[in-house]
Short mmCIF file of N, CA and C in Angstrom, two decimals:
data_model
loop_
_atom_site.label_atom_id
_atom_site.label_comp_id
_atom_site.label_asym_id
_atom_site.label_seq_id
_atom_site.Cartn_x
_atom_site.Cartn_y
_atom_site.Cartn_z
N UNK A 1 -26.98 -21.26 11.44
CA UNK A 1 -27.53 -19.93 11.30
C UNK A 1 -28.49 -19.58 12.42
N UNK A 2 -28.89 -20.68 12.82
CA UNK A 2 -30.05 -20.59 14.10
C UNK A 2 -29.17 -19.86 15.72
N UNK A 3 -28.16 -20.38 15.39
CA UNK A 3 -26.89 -19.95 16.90
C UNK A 3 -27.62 -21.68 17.51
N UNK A 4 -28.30 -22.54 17.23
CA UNK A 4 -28.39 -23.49 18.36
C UNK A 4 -26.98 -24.33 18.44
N UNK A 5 -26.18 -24.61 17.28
CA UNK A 5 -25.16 -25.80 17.58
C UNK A 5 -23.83 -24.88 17.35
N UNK A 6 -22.46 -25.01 17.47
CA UNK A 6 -21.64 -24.21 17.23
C UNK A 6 -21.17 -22.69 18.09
N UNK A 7 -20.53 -22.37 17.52
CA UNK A 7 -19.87 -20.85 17.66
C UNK A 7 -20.64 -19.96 17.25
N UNK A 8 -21.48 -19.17 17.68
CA UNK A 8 -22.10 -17.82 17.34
C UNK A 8 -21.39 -16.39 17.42
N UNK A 9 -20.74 -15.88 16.68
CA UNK A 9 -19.80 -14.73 16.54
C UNK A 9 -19.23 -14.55 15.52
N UNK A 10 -18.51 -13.78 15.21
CA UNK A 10 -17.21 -13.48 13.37
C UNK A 10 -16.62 -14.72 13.50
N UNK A 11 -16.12 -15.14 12.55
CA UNK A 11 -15.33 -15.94 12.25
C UNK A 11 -13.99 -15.38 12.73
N UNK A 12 -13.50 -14.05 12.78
CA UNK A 12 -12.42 -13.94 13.08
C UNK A 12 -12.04 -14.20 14.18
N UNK A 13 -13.17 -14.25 15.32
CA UNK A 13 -12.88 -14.69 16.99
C UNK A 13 -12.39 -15.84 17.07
N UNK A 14 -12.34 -16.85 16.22
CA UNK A 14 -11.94 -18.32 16.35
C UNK A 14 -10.53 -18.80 15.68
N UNK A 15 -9.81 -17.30 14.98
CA UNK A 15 -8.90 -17.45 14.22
C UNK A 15 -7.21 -17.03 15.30
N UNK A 16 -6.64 -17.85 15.10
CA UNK A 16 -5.31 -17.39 15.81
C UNK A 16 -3.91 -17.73 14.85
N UNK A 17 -3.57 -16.30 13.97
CA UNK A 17 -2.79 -16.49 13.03
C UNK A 17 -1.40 -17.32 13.39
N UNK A 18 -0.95 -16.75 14.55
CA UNK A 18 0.13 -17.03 15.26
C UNK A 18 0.51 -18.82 14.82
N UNK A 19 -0.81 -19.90 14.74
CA UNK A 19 -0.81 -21.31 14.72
C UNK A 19 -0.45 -21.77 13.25
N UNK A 20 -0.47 -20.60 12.11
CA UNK A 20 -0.24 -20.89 11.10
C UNK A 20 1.14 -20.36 10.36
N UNK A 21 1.57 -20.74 9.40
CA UNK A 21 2.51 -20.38 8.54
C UNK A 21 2.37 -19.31 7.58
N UNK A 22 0.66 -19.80 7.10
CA UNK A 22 0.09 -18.41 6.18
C UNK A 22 -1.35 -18.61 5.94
N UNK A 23 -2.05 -17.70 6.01
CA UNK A 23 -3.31 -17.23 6.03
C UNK A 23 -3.75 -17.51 4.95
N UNK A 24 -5.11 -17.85 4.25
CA UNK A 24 -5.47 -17.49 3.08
C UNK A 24 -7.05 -17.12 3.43
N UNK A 25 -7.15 -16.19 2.68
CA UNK A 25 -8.92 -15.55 3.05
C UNK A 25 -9.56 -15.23 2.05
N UNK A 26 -10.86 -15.22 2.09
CA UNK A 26 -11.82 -14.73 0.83
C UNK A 26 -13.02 -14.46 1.53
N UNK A 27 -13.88 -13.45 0.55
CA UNK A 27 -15.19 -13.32 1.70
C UNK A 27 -15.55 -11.80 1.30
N UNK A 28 -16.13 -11.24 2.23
CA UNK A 28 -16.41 -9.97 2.19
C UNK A 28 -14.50 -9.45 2.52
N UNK A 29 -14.78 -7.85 2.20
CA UNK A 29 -13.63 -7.26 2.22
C UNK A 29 -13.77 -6.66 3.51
N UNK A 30 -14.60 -6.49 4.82
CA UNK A 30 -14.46 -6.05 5.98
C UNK A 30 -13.55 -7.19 6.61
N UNK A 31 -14.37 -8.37 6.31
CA UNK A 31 -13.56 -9.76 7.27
C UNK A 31 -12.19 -9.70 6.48
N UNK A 32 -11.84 -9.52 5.45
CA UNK A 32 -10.19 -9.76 4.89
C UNK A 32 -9.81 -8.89 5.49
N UNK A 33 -9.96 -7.55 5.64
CA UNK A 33 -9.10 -6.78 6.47
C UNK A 33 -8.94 -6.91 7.91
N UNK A 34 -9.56 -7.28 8.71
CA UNK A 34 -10.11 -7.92 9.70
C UNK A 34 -8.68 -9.30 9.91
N UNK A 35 -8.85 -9.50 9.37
CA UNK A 35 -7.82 -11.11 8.71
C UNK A 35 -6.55 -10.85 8.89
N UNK A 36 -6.31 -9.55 8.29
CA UNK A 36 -5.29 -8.86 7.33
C UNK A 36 -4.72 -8.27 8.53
N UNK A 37 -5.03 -7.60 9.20
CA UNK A 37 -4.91 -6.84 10.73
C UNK A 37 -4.33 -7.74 11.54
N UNK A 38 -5.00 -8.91 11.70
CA UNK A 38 -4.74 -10.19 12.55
C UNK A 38 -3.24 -10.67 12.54
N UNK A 39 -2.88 -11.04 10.91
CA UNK A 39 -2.29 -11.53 10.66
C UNK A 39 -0.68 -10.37 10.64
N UNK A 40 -0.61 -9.67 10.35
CA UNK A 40 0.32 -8.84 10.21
C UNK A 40 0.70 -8.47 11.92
N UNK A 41 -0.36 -8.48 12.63
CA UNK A 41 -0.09 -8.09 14.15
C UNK A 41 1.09 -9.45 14.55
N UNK A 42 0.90 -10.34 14.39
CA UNK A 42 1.24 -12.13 14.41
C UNK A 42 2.31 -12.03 13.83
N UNK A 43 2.75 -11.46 12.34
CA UNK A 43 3.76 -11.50 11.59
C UNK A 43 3.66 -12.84 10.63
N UNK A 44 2.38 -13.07 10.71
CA UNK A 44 1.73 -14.33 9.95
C UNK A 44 1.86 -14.21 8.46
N UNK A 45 1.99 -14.51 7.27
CA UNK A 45 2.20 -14.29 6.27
C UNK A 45 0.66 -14.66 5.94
N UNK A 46 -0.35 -13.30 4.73
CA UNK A 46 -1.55 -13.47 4.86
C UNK A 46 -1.97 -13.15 3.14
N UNK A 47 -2.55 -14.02 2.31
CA UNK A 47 -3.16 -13.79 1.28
C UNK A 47 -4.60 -13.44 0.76
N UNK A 48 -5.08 -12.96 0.30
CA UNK A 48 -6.27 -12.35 0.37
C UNK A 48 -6.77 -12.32 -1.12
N UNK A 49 -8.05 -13.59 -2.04
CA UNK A 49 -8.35 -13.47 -2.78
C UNK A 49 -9.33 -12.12 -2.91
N UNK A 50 -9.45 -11.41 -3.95
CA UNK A 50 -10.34 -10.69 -4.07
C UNK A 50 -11.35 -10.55 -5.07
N UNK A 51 -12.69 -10.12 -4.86
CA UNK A 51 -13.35 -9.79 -5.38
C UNK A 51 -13.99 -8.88 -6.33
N UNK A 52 -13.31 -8.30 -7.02
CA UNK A 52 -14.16 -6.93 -8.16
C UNK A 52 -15.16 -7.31 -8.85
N UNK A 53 -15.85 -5.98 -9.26
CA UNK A 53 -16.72 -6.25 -10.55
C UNK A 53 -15.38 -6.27 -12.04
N UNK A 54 -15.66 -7.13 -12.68
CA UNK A 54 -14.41 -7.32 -13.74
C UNK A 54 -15.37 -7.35 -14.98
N UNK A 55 -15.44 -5.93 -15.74
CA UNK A 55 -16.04 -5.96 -16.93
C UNK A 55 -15.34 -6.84 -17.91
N UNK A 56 -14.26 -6.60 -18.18
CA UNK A 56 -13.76 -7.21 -19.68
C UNK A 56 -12.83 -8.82 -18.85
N UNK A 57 -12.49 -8.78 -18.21
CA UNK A 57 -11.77 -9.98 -17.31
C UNK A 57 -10.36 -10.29 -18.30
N UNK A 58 -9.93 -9.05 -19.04
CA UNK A 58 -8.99 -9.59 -19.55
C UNK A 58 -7.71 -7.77 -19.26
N UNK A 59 -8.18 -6.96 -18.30
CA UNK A 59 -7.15 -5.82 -18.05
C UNK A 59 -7.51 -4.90 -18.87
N UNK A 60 -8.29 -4.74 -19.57
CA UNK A 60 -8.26 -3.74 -20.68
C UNK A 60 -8.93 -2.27 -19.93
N UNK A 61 -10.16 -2.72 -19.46
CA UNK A 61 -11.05 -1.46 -19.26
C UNK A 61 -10.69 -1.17 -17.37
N UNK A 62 -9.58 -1.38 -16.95
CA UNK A 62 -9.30 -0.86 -15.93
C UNK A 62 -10.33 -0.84 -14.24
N UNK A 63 -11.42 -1.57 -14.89
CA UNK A 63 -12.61 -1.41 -13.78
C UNK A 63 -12.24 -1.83 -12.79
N UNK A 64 -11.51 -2.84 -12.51
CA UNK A 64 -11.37 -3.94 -11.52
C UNK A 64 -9.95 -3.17 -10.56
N UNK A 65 -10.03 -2.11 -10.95
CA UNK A 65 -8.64 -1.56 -10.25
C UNK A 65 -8.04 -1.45 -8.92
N UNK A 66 -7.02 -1.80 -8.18
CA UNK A 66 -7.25 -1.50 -6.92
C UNK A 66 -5.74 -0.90 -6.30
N UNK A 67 -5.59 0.13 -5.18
CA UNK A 67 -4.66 0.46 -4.59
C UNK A 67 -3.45 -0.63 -3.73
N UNK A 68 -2.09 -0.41 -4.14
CA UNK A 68 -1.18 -1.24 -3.20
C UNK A 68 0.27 -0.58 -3.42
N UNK A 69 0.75 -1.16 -2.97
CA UNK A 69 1.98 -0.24 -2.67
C UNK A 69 2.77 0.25 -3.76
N UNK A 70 2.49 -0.89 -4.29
CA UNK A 70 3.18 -0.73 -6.18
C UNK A 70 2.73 -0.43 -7.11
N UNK A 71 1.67 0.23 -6.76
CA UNK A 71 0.86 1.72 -7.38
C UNK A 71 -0.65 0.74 -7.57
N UNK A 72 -1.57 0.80 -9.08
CA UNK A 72 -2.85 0.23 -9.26
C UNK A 72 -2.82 -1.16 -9.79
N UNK A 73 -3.03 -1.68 -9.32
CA UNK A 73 -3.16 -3.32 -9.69
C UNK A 73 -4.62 -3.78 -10.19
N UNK A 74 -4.65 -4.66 -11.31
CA UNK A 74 -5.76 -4.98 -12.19
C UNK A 74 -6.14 -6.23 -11.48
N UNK A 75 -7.38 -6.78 -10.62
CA UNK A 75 -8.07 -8.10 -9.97
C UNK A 75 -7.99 -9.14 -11.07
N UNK A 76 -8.65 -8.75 -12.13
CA UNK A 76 -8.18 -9.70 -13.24
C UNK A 76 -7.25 -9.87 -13.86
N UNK A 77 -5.81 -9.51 -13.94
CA UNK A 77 -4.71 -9.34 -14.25
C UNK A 77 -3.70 -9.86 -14.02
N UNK A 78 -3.72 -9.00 -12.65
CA UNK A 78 -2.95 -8.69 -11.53
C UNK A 78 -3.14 -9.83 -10.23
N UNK A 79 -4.23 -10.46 -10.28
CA UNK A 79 -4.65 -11.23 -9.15
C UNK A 79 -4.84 -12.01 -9.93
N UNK A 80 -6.44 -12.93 -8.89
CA UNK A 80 -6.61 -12.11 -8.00
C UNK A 80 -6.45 -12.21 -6.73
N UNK A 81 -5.29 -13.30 -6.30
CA UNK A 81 -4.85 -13.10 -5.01
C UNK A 81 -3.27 -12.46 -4.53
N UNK A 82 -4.06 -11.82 -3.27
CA UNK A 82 -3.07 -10.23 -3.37
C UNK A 82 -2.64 -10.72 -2.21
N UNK A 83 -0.44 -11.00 -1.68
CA UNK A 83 -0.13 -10.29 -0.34
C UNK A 83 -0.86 -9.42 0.62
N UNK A 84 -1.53 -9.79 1.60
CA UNK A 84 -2.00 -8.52 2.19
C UNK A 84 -1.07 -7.31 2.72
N UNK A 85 -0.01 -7.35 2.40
CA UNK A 85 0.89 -6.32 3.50
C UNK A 85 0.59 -5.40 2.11
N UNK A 86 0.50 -6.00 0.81
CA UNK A 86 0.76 -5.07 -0.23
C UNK A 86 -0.37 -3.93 -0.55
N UNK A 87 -1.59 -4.52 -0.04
CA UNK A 87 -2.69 -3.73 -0.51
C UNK A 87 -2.69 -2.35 0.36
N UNK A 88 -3.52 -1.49 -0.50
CA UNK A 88 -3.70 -0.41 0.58
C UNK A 88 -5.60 -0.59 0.75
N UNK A 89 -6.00 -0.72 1.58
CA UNK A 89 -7.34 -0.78 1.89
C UNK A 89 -7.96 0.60 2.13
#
């Protein structure tokens, strides 16, 4: 955290999808998309756990909802790890 030993920059600068078969990411949702971008440019196959607030954690109260191609998908449900090509961000 100091920057004295290591790589000082995103994590994504050190990532080269191209070397992998498939991605898997978690984290903030700027760096997954970030990830997500990477990986789809590559043709990398890229998964992306996610994070909601999940009131009931069992689908009921819809909170955790999120956009993808195949209309609203439930994080607790539905996930919560999502294809990235599928999501809509």
């Amino acid at each position: 955290e100091k920057g004295e030993e290591g790589y000082r920059g995103f994590v994504t600068d050190l990532l080269h999808p191209e070397q992998y078969d498939a991605v898997l990411t978690c984290g903030p949702e700027v760096m997954m998309r970030k990830v997500a971008a990477m990986c789809a440019e590559k043709d990398t196959v890229c998964y992306c756990s996610l994070e909601h607030r999940m009131a009931c954690g069992i689908g009921a109260c819809l909170g955790c909802s999120i956009r993808t191609k195949q209309g609203m998908k439930r994080v607790c449900k539905d996930g919560p790890v999502f294809q990235s090509t599928d999501l809509l961000w």
